[in-house]
Coordinates of C-alpha atoms and ligand atoms in Angstrom, one line a residue:
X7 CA 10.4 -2.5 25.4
X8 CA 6.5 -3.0 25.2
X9 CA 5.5 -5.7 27.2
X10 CA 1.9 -5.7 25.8
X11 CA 0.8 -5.0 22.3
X12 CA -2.7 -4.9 20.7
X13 CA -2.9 -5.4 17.5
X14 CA -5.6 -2.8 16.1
X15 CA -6.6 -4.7 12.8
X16 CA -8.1 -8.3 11.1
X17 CA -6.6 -11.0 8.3
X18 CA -3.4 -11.8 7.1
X19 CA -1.6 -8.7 8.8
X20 CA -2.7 -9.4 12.4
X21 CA -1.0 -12.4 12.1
X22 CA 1.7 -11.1 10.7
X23 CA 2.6 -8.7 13.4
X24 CA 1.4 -11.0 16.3
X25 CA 4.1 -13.4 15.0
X26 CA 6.7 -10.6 15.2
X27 CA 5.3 -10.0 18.6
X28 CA 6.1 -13.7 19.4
X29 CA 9.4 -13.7 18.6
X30 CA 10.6 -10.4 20.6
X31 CA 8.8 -11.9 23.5
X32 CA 5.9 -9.3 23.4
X33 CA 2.3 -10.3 25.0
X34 CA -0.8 -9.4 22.4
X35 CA -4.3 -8.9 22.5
X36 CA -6.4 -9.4 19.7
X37 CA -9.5 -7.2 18.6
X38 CA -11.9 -8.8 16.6
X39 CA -15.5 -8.1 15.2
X40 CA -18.7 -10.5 15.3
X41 CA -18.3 -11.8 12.1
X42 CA -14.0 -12.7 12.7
X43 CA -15.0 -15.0 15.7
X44 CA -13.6 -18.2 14.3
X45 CA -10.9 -15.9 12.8
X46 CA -7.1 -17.3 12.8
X47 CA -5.9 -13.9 14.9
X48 CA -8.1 -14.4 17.3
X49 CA -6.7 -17.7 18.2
X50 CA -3.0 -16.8 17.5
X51 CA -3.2 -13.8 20.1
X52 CA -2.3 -14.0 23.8
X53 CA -5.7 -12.4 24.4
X54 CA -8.7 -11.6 22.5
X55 CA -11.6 -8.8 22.8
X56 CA -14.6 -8.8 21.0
X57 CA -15.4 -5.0 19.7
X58 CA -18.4 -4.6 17.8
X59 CA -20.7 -6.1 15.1
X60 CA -19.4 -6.9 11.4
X61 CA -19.7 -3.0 10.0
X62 CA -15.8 -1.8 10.6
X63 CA -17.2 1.3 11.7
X64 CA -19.0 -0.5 14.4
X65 CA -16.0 -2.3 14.8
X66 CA -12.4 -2.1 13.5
X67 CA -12.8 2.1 13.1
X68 CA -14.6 2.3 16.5
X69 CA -11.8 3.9 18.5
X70 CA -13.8 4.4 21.9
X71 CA -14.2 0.3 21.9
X72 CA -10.4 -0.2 21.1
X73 CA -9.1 2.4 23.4
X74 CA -11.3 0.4 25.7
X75 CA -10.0 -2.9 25.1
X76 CA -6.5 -1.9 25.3
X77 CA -7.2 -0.5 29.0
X78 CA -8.4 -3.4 29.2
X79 CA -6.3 -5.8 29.0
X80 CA -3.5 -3.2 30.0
X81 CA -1.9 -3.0 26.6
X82 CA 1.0 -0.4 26.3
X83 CA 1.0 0.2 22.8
X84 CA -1.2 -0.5 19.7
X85 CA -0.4 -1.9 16.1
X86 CA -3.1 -0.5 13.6
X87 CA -1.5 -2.3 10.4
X88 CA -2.7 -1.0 7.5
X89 CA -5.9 0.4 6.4
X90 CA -8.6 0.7 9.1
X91 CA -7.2 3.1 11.8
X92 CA -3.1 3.1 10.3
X93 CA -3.8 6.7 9.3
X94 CA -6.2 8.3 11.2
X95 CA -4.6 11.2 13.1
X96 CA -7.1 11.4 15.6
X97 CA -6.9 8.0 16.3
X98 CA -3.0 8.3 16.8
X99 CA -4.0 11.6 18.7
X100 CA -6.3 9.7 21.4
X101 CA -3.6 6.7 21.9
X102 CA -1.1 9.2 22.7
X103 CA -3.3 10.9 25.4
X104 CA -4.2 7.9 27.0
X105 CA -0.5 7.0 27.1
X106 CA -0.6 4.2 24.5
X107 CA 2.2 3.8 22.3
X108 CA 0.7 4.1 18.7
X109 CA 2.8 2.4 15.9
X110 CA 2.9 4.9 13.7
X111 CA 2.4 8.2 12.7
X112 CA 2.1 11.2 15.1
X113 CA -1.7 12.7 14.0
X114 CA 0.7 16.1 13.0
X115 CA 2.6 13.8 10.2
X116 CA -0.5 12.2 9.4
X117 CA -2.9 15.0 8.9
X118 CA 0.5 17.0 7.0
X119 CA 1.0 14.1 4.4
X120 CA -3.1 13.2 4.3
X121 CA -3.6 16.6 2.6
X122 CA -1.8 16.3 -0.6
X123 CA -1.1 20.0 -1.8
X124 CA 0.5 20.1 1.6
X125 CA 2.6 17.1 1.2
X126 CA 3.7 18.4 -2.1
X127 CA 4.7 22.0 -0.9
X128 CA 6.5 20.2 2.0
X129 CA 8.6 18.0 -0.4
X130 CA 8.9 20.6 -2.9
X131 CA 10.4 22.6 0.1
X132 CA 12.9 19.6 1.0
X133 CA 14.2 19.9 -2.2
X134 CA 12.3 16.8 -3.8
X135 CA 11.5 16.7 -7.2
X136 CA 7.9 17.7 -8.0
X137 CA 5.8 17.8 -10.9
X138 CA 5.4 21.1 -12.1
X139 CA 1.9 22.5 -11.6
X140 CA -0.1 24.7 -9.2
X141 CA 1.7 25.9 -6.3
X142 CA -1.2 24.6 -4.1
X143 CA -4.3 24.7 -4.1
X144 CA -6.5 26.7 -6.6
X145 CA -9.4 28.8 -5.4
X146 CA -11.8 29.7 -8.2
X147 CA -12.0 28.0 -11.9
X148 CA -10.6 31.4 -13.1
X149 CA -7.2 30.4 -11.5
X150 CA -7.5 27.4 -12.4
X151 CA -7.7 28.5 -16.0
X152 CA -4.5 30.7 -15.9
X153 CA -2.3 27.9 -13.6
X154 CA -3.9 25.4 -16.7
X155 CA -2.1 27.7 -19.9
X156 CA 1.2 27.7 -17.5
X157 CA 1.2 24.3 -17.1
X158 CA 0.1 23.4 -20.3
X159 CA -2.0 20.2 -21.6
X160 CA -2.0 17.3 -21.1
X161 CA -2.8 18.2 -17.6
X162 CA -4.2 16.7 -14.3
X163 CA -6.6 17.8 -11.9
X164 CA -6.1 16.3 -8.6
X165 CA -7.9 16.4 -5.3
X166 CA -6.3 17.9 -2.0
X167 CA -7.7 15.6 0.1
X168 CA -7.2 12.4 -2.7
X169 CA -5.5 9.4 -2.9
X170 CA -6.7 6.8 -4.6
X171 CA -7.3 8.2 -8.0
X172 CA -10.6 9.6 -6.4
X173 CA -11.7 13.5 -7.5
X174 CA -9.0 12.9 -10.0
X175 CA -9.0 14.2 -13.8
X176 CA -6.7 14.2 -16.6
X177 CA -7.5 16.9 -18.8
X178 CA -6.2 17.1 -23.0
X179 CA -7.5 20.6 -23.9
X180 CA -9.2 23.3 -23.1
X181 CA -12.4 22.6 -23.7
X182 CA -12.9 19.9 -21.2
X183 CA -11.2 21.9 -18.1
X184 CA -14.9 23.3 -16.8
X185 CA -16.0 20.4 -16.9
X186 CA -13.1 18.2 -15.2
X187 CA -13.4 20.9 -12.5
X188 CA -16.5 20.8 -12.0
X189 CA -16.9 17.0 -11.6
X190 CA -13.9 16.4 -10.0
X191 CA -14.7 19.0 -7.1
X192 CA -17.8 17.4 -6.9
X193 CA -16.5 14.2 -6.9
X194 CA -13.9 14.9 -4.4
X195 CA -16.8 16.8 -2.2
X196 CA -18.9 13.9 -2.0
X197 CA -16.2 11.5 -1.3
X198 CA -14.4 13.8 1.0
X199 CA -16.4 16.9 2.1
X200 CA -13.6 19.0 0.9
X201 CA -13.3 19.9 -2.6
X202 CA -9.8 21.6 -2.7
X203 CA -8.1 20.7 -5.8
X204 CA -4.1 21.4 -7.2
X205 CA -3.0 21.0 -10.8
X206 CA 0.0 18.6 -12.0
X207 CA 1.3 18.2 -15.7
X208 CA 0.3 14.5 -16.8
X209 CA 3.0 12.7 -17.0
X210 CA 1.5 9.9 -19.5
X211 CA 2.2 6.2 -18.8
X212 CA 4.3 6.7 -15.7
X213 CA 5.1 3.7 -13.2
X214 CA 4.8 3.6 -9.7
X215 CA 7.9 3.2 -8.3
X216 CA 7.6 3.7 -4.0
X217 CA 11.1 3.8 -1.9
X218 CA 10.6 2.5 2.0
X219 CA 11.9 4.4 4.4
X220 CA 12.8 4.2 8.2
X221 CA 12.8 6.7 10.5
X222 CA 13.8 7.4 14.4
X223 CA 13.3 9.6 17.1
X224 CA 16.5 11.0 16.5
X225 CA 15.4 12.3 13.2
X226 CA 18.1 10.0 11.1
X227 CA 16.1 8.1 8.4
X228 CA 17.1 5.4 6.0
X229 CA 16.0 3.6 2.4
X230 CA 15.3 0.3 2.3
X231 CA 15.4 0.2 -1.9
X232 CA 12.4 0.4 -3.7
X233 CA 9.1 -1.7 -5.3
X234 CA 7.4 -1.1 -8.4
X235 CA 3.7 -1.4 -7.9
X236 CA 2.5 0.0 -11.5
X237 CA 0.7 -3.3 -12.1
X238 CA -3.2 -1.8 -11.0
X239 CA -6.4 -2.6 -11.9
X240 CA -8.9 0.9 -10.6
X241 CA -5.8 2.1 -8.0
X242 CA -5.5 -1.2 -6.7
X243 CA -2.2 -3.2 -6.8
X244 CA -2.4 -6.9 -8.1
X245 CA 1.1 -7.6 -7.6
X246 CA 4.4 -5.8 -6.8
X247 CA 8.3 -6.5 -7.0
X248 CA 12.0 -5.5 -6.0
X249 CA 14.0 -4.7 -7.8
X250 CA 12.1 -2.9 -10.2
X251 CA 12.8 -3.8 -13.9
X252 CA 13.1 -0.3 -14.8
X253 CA 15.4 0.3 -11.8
X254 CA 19.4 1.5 -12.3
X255 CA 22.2 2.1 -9.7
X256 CA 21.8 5.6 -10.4
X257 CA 18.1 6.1 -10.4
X258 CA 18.3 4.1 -7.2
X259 CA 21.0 6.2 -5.4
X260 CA 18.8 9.3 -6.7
X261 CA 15.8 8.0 -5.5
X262 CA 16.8 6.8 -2.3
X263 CA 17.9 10.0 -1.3
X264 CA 14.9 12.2 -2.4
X265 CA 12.8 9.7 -0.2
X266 CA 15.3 9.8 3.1
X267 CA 16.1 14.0 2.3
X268 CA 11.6 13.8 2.3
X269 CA 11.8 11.8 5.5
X270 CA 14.3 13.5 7.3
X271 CA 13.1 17.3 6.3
X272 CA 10.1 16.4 8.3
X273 CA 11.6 14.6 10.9
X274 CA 9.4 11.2 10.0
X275 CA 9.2 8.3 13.0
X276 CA 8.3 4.4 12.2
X277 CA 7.9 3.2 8.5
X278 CA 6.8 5.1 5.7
X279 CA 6.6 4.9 1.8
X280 CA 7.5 7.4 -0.3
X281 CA 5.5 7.3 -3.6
X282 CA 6.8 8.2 -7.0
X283 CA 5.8 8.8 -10.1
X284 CA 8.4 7.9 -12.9
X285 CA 8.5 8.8 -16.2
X286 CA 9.9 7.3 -19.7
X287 CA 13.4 9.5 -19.4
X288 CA 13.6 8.0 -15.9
X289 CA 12.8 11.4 -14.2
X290 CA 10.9 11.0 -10.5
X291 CA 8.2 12.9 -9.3
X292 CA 6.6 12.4 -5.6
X293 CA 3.5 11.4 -5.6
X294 CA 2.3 10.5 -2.2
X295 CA 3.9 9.7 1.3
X296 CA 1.9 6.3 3.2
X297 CA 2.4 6.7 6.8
X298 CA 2.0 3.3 7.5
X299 CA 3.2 -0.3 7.2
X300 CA 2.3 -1.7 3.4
X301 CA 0.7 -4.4 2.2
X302 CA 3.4 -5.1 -0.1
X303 CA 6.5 -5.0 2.5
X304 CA 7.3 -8.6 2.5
X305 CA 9.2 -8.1 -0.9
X306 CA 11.4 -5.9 0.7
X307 CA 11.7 -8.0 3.9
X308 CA 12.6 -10.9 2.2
X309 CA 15.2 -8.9 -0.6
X310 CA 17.2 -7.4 2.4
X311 CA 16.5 -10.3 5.3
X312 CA 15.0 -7.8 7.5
X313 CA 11.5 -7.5 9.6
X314 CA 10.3 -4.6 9.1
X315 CA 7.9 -4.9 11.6
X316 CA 10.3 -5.8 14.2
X317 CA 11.8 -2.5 13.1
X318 CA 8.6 -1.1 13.1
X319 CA 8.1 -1.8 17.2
X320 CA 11.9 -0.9 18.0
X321 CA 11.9 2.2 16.5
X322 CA 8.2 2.9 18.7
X323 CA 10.3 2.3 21.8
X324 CA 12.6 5.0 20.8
X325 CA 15.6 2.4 19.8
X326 CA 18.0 4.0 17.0
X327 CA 18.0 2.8 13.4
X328 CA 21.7 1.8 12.3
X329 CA 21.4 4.3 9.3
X330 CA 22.1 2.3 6.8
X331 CA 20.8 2.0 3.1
X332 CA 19.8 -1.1 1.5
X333 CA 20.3 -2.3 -2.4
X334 CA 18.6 -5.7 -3.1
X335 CA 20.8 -8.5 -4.0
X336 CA 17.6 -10.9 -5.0
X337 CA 14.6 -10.1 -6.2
X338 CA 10.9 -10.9 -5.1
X339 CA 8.0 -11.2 -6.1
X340 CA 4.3 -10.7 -4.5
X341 CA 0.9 -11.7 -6.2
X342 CA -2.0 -10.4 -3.8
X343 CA -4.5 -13.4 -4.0
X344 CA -8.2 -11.9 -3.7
X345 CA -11.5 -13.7 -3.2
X346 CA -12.4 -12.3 -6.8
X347 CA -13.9 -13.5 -9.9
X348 CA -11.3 -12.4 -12.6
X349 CA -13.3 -13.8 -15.4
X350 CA -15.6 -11.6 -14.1
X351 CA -14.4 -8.2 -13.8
X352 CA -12.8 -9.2 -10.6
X353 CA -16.6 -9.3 -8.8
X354 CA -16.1 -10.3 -5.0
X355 CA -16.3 -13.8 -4.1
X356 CA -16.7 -14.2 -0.8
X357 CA -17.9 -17.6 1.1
X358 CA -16.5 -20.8 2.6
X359 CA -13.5 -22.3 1.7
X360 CA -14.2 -26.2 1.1
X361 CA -10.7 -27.1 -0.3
X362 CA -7.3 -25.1 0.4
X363 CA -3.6 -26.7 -0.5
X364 CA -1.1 -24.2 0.1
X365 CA 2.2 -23.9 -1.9
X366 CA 5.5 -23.8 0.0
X367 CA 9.3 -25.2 -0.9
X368 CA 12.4 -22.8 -1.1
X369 CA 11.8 -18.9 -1.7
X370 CA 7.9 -19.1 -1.2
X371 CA 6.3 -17.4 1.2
X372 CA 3.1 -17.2 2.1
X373 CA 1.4 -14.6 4.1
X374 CA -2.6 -15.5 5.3
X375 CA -5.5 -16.1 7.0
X376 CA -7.3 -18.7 5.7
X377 CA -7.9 -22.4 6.4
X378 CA -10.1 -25.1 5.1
X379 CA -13.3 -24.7 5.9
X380 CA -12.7 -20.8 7.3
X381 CA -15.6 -18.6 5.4
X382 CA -14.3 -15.4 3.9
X383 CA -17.0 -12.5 5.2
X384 CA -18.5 -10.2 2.8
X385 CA -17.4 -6.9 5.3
X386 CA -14.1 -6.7 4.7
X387 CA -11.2 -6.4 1.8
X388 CA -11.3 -9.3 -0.2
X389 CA -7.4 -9.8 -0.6
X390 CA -7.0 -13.5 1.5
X391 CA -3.5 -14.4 1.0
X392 CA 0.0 -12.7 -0.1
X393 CA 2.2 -15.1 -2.3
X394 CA 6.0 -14.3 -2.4
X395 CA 8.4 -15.4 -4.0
X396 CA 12.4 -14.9 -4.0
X397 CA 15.0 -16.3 -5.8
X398 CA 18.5 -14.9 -7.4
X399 CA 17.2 -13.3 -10.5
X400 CA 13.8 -12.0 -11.6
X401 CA 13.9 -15.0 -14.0
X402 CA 13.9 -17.0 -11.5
X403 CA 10.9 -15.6 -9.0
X404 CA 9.1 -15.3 -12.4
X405 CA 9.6 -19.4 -12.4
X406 CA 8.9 -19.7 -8.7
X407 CA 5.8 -17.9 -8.8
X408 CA 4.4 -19.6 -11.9
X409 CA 5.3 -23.0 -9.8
X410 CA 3.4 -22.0 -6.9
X411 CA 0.5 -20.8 -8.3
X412 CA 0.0 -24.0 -9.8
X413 CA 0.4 -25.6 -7.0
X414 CA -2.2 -23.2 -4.9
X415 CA -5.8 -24.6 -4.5
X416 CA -8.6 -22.9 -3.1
X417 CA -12.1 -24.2 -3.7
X418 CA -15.3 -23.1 -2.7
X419 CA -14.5 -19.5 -4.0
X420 CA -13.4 -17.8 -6.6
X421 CA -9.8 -16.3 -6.3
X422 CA -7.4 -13.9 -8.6
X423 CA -4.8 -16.8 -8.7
X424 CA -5.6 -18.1 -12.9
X425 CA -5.0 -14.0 -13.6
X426 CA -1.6 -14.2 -11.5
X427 CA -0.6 -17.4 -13.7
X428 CA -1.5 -15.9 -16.7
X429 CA 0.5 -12.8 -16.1
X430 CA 3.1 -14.8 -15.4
X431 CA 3.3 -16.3 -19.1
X432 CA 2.5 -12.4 -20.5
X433 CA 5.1 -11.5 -22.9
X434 CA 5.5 -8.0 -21.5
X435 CA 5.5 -9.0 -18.0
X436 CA 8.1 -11.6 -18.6
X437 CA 10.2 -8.6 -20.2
X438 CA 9.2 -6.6 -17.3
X439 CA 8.4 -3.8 -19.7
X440 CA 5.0 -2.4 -18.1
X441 CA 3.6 0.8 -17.2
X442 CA 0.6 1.8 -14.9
X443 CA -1.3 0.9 -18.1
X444 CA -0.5 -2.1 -18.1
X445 CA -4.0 -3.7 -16.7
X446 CA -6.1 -1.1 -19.5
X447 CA -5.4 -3.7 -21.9
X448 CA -5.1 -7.1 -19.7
X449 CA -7.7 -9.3 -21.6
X450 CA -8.3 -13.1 -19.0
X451 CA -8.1 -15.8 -21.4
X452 CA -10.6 -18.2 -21.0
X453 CA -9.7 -21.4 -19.4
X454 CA -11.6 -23.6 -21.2
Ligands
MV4_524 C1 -0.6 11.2 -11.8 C2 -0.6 10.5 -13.0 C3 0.0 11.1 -14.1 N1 0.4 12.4 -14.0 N2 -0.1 12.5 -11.7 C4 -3.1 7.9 -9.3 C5 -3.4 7.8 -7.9 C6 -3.0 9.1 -7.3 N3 -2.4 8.9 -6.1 C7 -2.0 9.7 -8.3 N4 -2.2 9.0 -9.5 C8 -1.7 9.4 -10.7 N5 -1.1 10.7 -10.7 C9 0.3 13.0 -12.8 N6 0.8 14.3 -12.7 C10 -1.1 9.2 -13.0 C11 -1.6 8.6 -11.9 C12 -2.1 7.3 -12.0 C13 -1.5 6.2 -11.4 C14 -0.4 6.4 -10.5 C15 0.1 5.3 -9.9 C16 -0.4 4.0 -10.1 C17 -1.5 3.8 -10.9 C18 -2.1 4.9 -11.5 C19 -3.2 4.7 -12.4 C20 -3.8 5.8 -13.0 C21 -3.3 7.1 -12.8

């Protein structure tokens, strides 16, 4: 087992693993940035090294000052979280040359699910269901005009090197193909510098349903059920659960075993999410594989009673998974609380926090940062604090979450928490009948 692990990241989720680090008896060092000085996971770790000025590429993405600090201090392996460095193949490339343990993906599976026409030709190859389109990437608009009257419209045009919704388009007719190419290439050039795009029938107001998976050196991979994520405002998620309301036994069982048959075909190591796209006949499409710890995997810890990242760190030091699938018997519930102005258009609110009164009780738990009196920087994501809740029924975590939110103060800032509690009372939430356009029409009520 490691005996030293840094943990390559900031906020909420550096705590989060330095705990699990705690508990299995594993040493950690801490990286932190100018402006994370007086930052909880600085204080929390064993040891702490300062690596650059606030601007993450400075800082958090400056692998020559990580690598560094991890000599260092004599680290063994290295923790990247999520976001940041979690999928940066040569990142996971360098550790592995300088004989530090990365806790993740190898830069192969990275840079082989990063380029999505390739991660769709591999799955479609495994035998996973695909939506039907392009087979890979189209070269000139002429193709693209002939793969568009196979596939037929709607349609959507969707960048190689994607995710994110970026150098996306969905496309209704002919007409408006030249110029959906044209903009999304460009689009996807200047976000990407690589314009490669692949075509996908639209599949209109799918949810996002994502299966975790577990996988070990051994090649043997396992689901841990799934989480719907459809509610998103601009591709990013507000709030998650398990089960999903749309969810059956047999769409589970299905699911489960595209996303370990996806996992195992390519031999997958650590903790991965297998993204799907889900239709209103129930029929599953991948979508994307994350090759990297979530934000959103406390629902699952908490519906199975299992630590993912624990699992995360055995299966690094090449210890066996049991093999074993999971099926939720509770449900949970996670509202992602952001330094944001939600009666205005979600604008960043960053600054000090004067007042804070955390919620707590049975089946709440919450995953954060923050303090009274700790000032939010403007660098960094603006999510400060991960509310869960788990109870028996999804009735009942509605409940629980409506009680904890009012019972969560943060002054001094702004925060998404009156648009969490006014979900909450939504009458289509409450039915769980929601799609991925679900936010399009999410009017904030005023609260005076
Ligand atoms: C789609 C789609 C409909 N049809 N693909 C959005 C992010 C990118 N990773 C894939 N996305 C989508 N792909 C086909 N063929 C709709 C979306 C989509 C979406 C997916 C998941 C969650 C939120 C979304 C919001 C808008 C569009």
């Amino acid at each position: 087992m490691f005996k030293k692990i840094l943990v390559a990241n900031r906020g909420e989720i550096a705590l989060r693993v330095i705990r699990t680090c705690k508990e299995m008896g594993i040493q950690t060092v801490a990286v932190y940035s100018t402006a994370d000085a007086e930052s909880l996971h600085v204080k929390f770790a064993d040891e702490a090294v300062c690596i650059g000025p606030p601007l993450s590429t400075e800082s958090y993405l400056n692998v020559a000052n990580i690598i560094s600090a991890a000599e260092i201090t004599n680290a063994d392996a290295i923790h990247p979280g999520y976001g940041f460095l979690s999928e940066n193949a040569r990142f996971s490339k360098i550790c592995e040359e300088h004989g530090i343990k990365f806790i993740g993906a190898s830069a192969e599976m990275i840079d082989r699910m990063g380029d999505k026409a390739n991660a769709k030709a591999t799955m479609k190859a495994a035998g996973v269901p695909c939506v039907p389109g392009s087979d890979g990437v189209i070269e000139t608009f002429t193709d693209c005009k002939k793969v568009a009257k196979k596939t037929g419209y709607p349609l959507m045009l969707k960048a190689s090197a994607g995710g994110g919704g970026k150098g996306m388009r969905a496309v209704w007719k002919e007409q408006d193909l030249k110029d959906a190419w044209d903009s999304a290439r460009q689009e996807s050039k200047a976000a990407f510098g690589n314009d490669d795009m692949y075509m996908e029938k639209l599949i209109e107001e799918p949810r996002h349903i994502e299966i975790q998976i577990i996988g070990d050196s051994n090649g043997k991979a396992c689901h841990l059920s799934e989480r719907d994520c459809s509610i998103q405002r601009r591709h990013q998620k507000l709030t998650e659960e398990v089960p999903s309301p749309f969810m059956t036994d047999a769409l589970r069982k299905k699911m489960g075993a595209a996303a370990v048959k996806a996992a195992e075909f390519i031999k997958y190591e650590g903790a991965g999410t297998v993204e799907f796209l889900v239709d209103k006949h129930r029929n599953f499409y991948f979508m994307e594989m994350n090759t990297r710890i979530q934000v959103e995997h406390p629902i699952t810890e908490q519906v199975i009673d299992f630590d993912l990242i624990r699992e995360q760190i055995m299966v690094a030091a090449g210890v066996p998974i049991s093999g074993k699938n999971y099926t939720p018997n509770l449900h949970s519930i996670e509202c992602r609380i952001n330094a944001e102005d939600p009666f205005n258009d979600f604008r960043p609110s960053p600054g000090k926090i004067t007042t804070l009164h955390s919620p707590g009780g049975h089946g709440v738990r919450l995953d954060t940062h923050v303090y009274a009196g700790y000032t939010i920087p403007p660098n960094y994501d603006s999510m400060i604090a991960k509310l869960i809740t788990t109870a028996q029924t999804r009735e009942e975590a509605v409940h629980k979450m409506k009680r904890a939110l009012d019972e969560f103060v943060i002054e001094g800032i702004k925060t998404t928490i009156p648009f969490h509690r006014q979900l909450m009372d939504h009458p289509a939430y409450i039915l769980g009948d929601y799609t991925t356009k679900f936010m399009e029409d999410f009017i904030m009520e005023s609260e005076d």
